[in-house]
Amino acid sequence: MTRDPSLYTWWLVSRAAGVTAFALSSASVILGLSMAGKLARRPGAARRWRSLHEHLAVGTLLAVAVHGAALLGDHWMHPGVSGILVPFQMSYRPLATGIGILAAYGMALFGLTFYARRRIGTRLWRAAHRFTIMFWGMAAAHAFTAGTDASTVWMRVILGASGAAITVLLVNRVFAGRRRPVPARRPTRPAVEGARP
């Protein structure tokens, strides 16, 4: 006896969209950290890198929207609108799904500040944009604790590889300024030749 595909089609769509959203967000964060750490800054390529970073971020938000909306059609979970919009209201793993919802809101809020940077100022935008890394971490926690694919080898590879890459790039970004050599001071010559202190 075969199961009716309509009973789990929306669940499969949501799973696929969730994995896609995480992969796109990881790629976006990796590229963003690479640019910030001056690892992806080649002459004339800055605009292309920024454009790709922007497209990955927008793609992430679209995939997240599909990930949540598809669950409305799931016949087993029945999350309802409040379940996918209000954190910790879903009956299925409320803590894990709540973290995912907060991650989605945070990514949308702080990611979309890019389009308001002229109005709010570049300095404030950069300060706000840095919080996206925290929400990526929350999305990773959501994928690891709520996702039904978290126990599979391929999903663990995605989580582990992206986590390792982002950690290395974040450390490089934090310590990039500290590695710059401090220019040595030139000794000052006395005002009068032969003068002694």
XYZ file of C-alpha atoms in Angstrom:
197
model
C 0.000 0.000 0.000
C 1.508 3.305 -1.108
C 1.087 6.461 0.916
C -0.715 9.405 -0.615
C 2.049 11.867 -1.739
C -0.224 14.806 -0.941
C 0.160 13.972 2.746
C 3.852 14.916 2.799
C 4.448 17.011 -0.340
C 4.347 20.307 1.547
C 6.641 18.908 4.214
C 9.160 17.953 1.523
C 8.880 21.419 -0.019
C 9.481 23.011 3.371
C 12.504 20.780 4.029
C 14.021 21.570 0.647
C 13.438 25.290 1.102
C 14.925 25.184 4.600
C 18.110 23.476 3.429
C 18.325 25.893 0.497
C 17.883 28.878 2.823
C 20.645 27.655 5.113
C 23.021 26.982 2.214
C 22.373 30.421 0.694
C 22.736 32.185 4.040
C 26.003 30.361 4.700
C 27.349 31.363 1.295
C 26.248 34.962 1.891
C 27.907 35.132 5.324
C 31.098 33.513 4.010
C 31.282 35.999 1.154
C 30.475 38.933 3.439
C 33.194 37.976 5.907
C 35.635 37.418 3.054
C 34.996 40.927 1.766
C 35.183 42.459 5.240
C 38.445 40.642 5.916
C 39.841 41.779 2.565
C 40.165 38.191 1.342
C 37.860 38.707 -1.643
C 38.928 42.171 -2.653
C 40.524 42.058 -6.063
C 40.886 45.189 -8.160
C 37.658 45.852 -10.060
C 35.823 42.899 -8.486
C 34.352 44.642 -5.430
C 31.099 45.537 -7.180
C 30.585 41.979 -8.451
C 31.246 40.524 -4.987
C 28.770 42.955 -3.391
C 26.149 42.123 -6.010
C 26.583 38.389 -5.440
C 26.435 38.912 -1.655
C 23.198 40.875 -2.054
C 21.606 38.260 -4.317
C 22.526 35.447 -1.926
C 20.967 37.376 0.979
C 17.742 38.074 -0.929
C 17.616 34.442 -2.072
C 17.959 33.386 1.554
C 14.950 35.456 2.610
C 12.836 34.102 -0.249
C 13.762 30.512 0.637
C 12.956 31.183 4.306
C 9.538 32.505 3.297
C 8.854 29.339 1.291
C 10.183 27.209 4.157
C 7.630 28.671 6.547
C 4.699 29.094 4.173
C 4.910 25.514 2.888
C 4.256 24.218 6.400
C 0.769 25.724 6.255
C -0.157 22.948 3.841
C 1.367 20.164 5.912
C -1.370 17.773 7.080
C 0.620 16.345 9.979
C 2.127 19.438 11.610
C -0.776 21.900 11.283
C 1.254 24.890 12.562
C -1.257 27.569 11.597
C -0.273 31.144 10.794
C 0.648 31.905 14.399
C 2.852 28.821 14.492
C 5.055 30.039 11.666
C 4.995 33.735 12.584
C 5.055 33.814 16.393
C 8.165 32.369 18.049
C 7.705 29.360 20.360
C 4.026 28.916 19.447
C 4.430 25.849 17.218
C 3.611 22.562 18.922
C 6.451 20.769 17.110
C 9.716 21.372 19.009
C 8.685 24.880 20.125
C 12.140 25.960 21.341
C 13.955 24.849 18.181
C 11.316 26.258 15.830
C 11.092 29.465 17.858
C 14.826 30.006 17.463
C 14.406 29.519 13.721
C 11.631 32.104 13.541
C 13.717 34.618 15.504
C 16.651 33.907 13.183
C 14.459 34.615 10.159
C 13.253 37.920 11.609
C 16.779 38.928 12.564
C 18.210 38.125 9.150
C 15.434 40.061 7.471
C 15.730 43.068 9.768
C 19.499 43.427 9.846
C 20.086 42.135 6.333
C 17.649 44.563 4.750
C 19.343 47.522 6.454
C 21.541 47.434 3.333
C 18.768 49.248 1.460
C 18.477 51.886 4.187
C 22.192 52.575 4.615
C 22.008 55.985 2.947
C 19.209 57.050 5.250
C 20.612 55.686 8.501
C 24.276 56.331 7.689
C 27.055 53.932 6.728
C 28.466 53.656 10.244
C 25.145 52.658 11.798
C 24.422 50.305 8.917
C 27.747 48.503 9.343
C 27.173 48.196 13.088
C 23.685 46.741 12.544
C 24.773 44.487 9.676
C 27.305 42.722 11.909
C 24.458 41.191 13.898
C 23.535 38.977 10.926
C 26.293 36.548 11.968
C 24.479 35.980 15.260
C 21.247 35.174 13.456
C 23.089 32.820 11.112
C 24.248 30.984 14.244
C 20.644 30.774 15.429
C 19.616 29.407 12.025
C 22.342 26.758 12.321
C 21.042 25.823 15.778
C 17.515 25.606 14.346
C 18.669 23.354 11.510
C 20.546 21.117 13.931
C 17.756 20.778 16.495
C 14.521 21.099 14.501
C 15.427 19.788 11.076
C 14.544 16.184 10.314
C 17.658 15.990 8.131
C 20.027 16.969 10.953
C 20.954 13.337 11.590
C 21.957 12.671 7.969
C 25.601 12.703 6.926
C 25.101 15.208 4.103
C 23.364 17.728 6.377
C 26.041 17.358 9.023
C 28.656 17.999 6.347
C 26.852 21.199 5.322
C 26.538 22.344 8.939
C 30.112 21.418 9.837
C 31.782 22.814 6.720
C 29.888 26.101 6.793
C 30.415 26.466 10.534
C 34.155 25.847 10.238
C 34.544 28.266 7.316
C 32.572 31.015 9.037
C 34.482 30.558 12.307
C 37.845 30.874 10.533
C 36.718 33.931 8.578
C 35.230 35.553 11.670
C 38.467 35.075 13.615
C 40.382 36.528 10.671
C 38.010 39.492 10.573
C 38.323 40.174 14.300
C 42.102 39.943 14.392
C 42.826 41.484 10.982
C 43.458 44.908 12.500
C 45.720 43.540 15.214
C 48.032 41.890 12.687
C 48.840 45.140 10.916
C 52.377 46.240 11.761
C 52.652 49.460 13.720
C 54.974 51.867 11.906
C 58.138 52.518 13.891
C 58.715 56.044 15.107
C 61.574 57.881 13.555
C 64.076 59.203 16.075
C 63.811 62.956 16.493
C 66.936 64.888 15.761
C 68.065 67.436 18.301
C 67.349 71.039 17.453
C 71.032 71.938 17.552
C 73.750 69.756 16.033
C 75.841 68.169 18.720
C 73.432 69.032 21.473
C 73.117 66.486 24.239
C 70.033 65.862 26.344
